[in-house]
PDB file of C-alpha atoms in Angstrom:
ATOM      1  CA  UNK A  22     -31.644  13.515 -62.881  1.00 51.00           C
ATOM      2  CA  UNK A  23     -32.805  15.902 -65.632  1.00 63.00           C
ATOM      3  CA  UNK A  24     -36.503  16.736 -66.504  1.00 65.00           C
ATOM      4  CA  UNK A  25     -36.430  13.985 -69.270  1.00 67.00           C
ATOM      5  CA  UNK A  26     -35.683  11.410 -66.745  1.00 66.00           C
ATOM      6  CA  UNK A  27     -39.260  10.685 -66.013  1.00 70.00           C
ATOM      7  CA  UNK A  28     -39.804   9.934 -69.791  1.00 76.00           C
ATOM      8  CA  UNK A  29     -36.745   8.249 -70.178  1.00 69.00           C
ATOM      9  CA  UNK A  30     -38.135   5.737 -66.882  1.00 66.00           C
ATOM     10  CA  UNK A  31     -41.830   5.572 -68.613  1.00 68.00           C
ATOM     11  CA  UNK A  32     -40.371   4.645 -72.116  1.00 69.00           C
ATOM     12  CA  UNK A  33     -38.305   1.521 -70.705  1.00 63.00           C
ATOM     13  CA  UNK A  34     -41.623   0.708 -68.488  1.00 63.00           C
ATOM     14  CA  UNK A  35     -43.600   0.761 -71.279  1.00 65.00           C
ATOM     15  CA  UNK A  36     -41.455  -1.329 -73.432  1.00 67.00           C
ATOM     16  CA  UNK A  37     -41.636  -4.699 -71.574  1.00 71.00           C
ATOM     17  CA  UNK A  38     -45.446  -4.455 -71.288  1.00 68.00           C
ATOM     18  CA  UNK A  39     -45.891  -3.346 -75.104  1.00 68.00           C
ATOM     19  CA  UNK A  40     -44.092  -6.461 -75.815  1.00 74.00           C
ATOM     20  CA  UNK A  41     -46.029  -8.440 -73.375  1.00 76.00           C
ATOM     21  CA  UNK A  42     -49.304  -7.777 -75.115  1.00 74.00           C
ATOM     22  CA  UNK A  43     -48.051  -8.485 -78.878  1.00 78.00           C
ATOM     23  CA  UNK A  44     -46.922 -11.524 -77.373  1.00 82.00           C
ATOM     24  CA  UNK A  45     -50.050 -12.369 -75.878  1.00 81.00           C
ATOM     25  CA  UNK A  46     -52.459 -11.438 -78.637  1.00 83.00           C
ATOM     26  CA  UNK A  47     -49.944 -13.585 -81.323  1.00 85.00           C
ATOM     27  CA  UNK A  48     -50.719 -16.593 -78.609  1.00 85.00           C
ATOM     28  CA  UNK A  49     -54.421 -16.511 -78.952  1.00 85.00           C
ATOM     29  CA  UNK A  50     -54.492 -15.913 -82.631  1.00 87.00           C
ATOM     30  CA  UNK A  51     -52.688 -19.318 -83.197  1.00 87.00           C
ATOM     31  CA  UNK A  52     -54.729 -21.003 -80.687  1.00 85.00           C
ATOM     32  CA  UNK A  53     -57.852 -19.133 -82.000  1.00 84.00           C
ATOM     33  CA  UNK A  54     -56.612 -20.475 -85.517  1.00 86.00           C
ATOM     34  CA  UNK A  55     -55.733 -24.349 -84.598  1.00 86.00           C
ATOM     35  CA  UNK A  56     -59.123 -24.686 -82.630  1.00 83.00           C
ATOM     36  CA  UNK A  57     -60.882 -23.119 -85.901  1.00 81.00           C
ATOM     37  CA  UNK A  58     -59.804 -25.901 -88.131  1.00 74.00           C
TER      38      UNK A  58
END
């Protein structure tokens, strides 16, 4: 349990919920898109 562990823990945290939100926006620009046409 170095100093860097606290970094280490926020960079895998960070990850899923990075992912989560490109997800999400990619979601509603394709359903922004198919209601548009």
């Amino acid at each position: 349990m170095g100093p860097n562990m606290g970094t280490t823990v926020k960079k895998i945290a960070c990850a899923p919920n990075g992912w989560k939100l490109n997800s999400a926006s990619h979601i509603l620009q394709v359903n922004l898109q198919a209601i548009t046409k």
